[in-house]
């Protein structure tokens, strides 16, 4: 298990997303819950895959996929909020973490590209 901030935060976020999906399923919501379940857990999976990248380009590609998944997850969170499946507090909390992940991913990608 990695202990860098990006890895830890992505795992914690995935756990939060899984718990959200459980709640959504109890509310009989299945369309968005399936989408956000995939994209929200894929962020950390791609960060984990980047750890064993074959090259600098492969490493960057995995982080870029994680960034795209984080962006998609932010979209689904907004839709869930606007359709009243999640309350404002839940939305703001999860969206803040998702935004933080995007910022760290962009910073990591820029750092790798500048070397």
Coordinates of C-alpha atoms in Angstrom, one line a residue:
X1 CA 0.0 0.0 0.0
X2 CA 1.4 3.4 -1.0
X3 CA 1.4 6.2 1.5
X4 CA 1.9 9.2 -0.8
X5 CA -0.9 11.8 -0.5
X6 CA -2.3 11.2 -4.0
X7 CA -2.6 7.4 -3.5
X8 CA -4.1 7.7 0.0
X9 CA -6.6 10.3 -1.0
X10 CA -7.6 8.4 -4.1
X11 CA -8.3 5.2 -2.1
X12 CA -10.2 7.1 0.5
X13 CA -12.3 8.7 -2.2
X14 CA -13.0 5.4 -3.8
X15 CA -14.3 4.1 -0.5
X16 CA -16.5 7.2 -0.2
X17 CA -17.8 6.6 -3.7
X18 CA -18.5 2.9 -3.0
X19 CA -20.5 3.9 0.1
X20 CA -22.4 6.5 -2.0
X21 CA -23.2 3.9 -4.6
X22 CA -24.6 1.7 -1.8
X23 CA -26.9 4.5 -0.7
X24 CA -28.0 5.2 -4.2
X25 CA -28.9 1.6 -4.8
X26 CA -31.1 1.7 -1.7
X27 CA -32.9 4.7 -3.3
X28 CA -33.4 2.5 -6.5
X29 CA -31.0 4.7 -8.5
X30 CA -29.0 2.6 -10.8
X31 CA -28.0 4.6 -13.9
X32 CA -25.8 7.2 -12.4
X33 CA -24.7 5.0 -9.5
X34 CA -23.2 2.5 -12.0
X35 CA -21.4 5.3 -13.8
X36 CA -20.0 7.1 -10.8
X37 CA -19.0 3.8 -9.2
X38 CA -16.8 3.0 -12.2
X39 CA -15.3 6.4 -12.7
X40 CA -14.8 7.2 -9.0
X41 CA -13.0 4.0 -8.3
X42 CA -11.0 4.1 -11.6
X43 CA -9.1 7.2 -10.4
X44 CA -7.2 5.3 -7.8
X45 CA -6.8 2.2 -9.9
X46 CA -5.1 4.2 -12.6
X47 CA -2.9 6.0 -10.1
X48 CA -1.9 2.5 -8.8
X49 CA -1.2 1.3 -12.3
X50 CA 1.1 4.3 -12.9
X51 CA 3.3 3.1 -10.1
X52 CA 4.4 0.2 -12.4
X53 CA 4.5 2.0 -15.7
X54 CA 6.9 0.8 -18.3
X55 CA 8.0 4.3 -19.2
X56 CA 7.6 8.0 -18.5
X57 CA 5.0 8.1 -21.3
X58 CA 3.1 5.2 -19.9
X59 CA 3.2 6.8 -16.4
X60 CA 1.9 10.1 -17.8
X61 CA -0.8 8.3 -19.8
X62 CA -2.1 6.5 -16.6
X63 CA -2.2 9.8 -14.7
X64 CA -4.1 11.4 -17.6
X65 CA -6.6 8.6 -17.5
X66 CA -7.0 9.1 -13.8
X67 CA -7.6 12.8 -14.4
X68 CA -10.3 12.1 -17.0
X69 CA -12.0 9.8 -14.6
X70 CA -11.9 12.4 -11.9
X71 CA -13.4 14.9 -14.2
X72 CA -16.2 12.5 -15.1
X73 CA -16.8 11.7 -11.5
X74 CA -17.2 15.5 -10.8
X75 CA -19.8 15.6 -13.5
X76 CA -21.8 12.7 -12.0
X77 CA -21.6 14.3 -8.5
X78 CA -23.1 17.5 -10.0
X79 CA -25.9 15.5 -11.7
X80 CA -26.7 13.6 -8.5
X81 CA -26.9 16.9 -6.5
X82 CA -29.1 18.6 -9.1
X83 CA -31.5 15.7 -9.2
X84 CA -31.7 15.6 -5.4
X85 CA -30.1 12.2 -4.9
X86 CA -27.4 13.7 -2.7
X87 CA -27.7 16.7 -0.4
X88 CA -25.6 19.9 -0.7
X89 CA -23.2 18.9 2.1
X90 CA -22.5 15.5 0.6
X91 CA -22.0 17.1 -2.9
X92 CA -19.6 19.8 -1.6
X93 CA -17.6 17.3 0.5
X94 CA -17.1 14.8 -2.3
X95 CA -16.7 17.5 -5.0
X96 CA -14.0 19.1 -2.9
X97 CA -12.0 15.9 -2.6
X98 CA -12.5 15.2 -6.3
X99 CA -11.2 18.7 -7.2
X100 CA -8.2 18.1 -4.9
X101 CA -7.4 14.9 -6.7
X102 CA -7.6 16.7 -10.1
X103 CA -5.3 19.4 -8.8
X104 CA -2.7 16.9 -7.6
X105 CA -3.0 14.9 -10.8
X106 CA -2.4 18.0 -13.0
X107 CA 0.5 19.0 -10.8
X108 CA 2.0 15.4 -11.1
X109 CA 1.5 15.4 -14.9
X110 CA 3.1 18.8 -15.2
X111 CA 6.1 17.8 -13.0
X112 CA 6.7 14.6 -15.1
X113 CA 6.4 16.6 -18.4
X114 CA 8.8 19.3 -17.2
X115 CA 11.6 16.8 -16.6

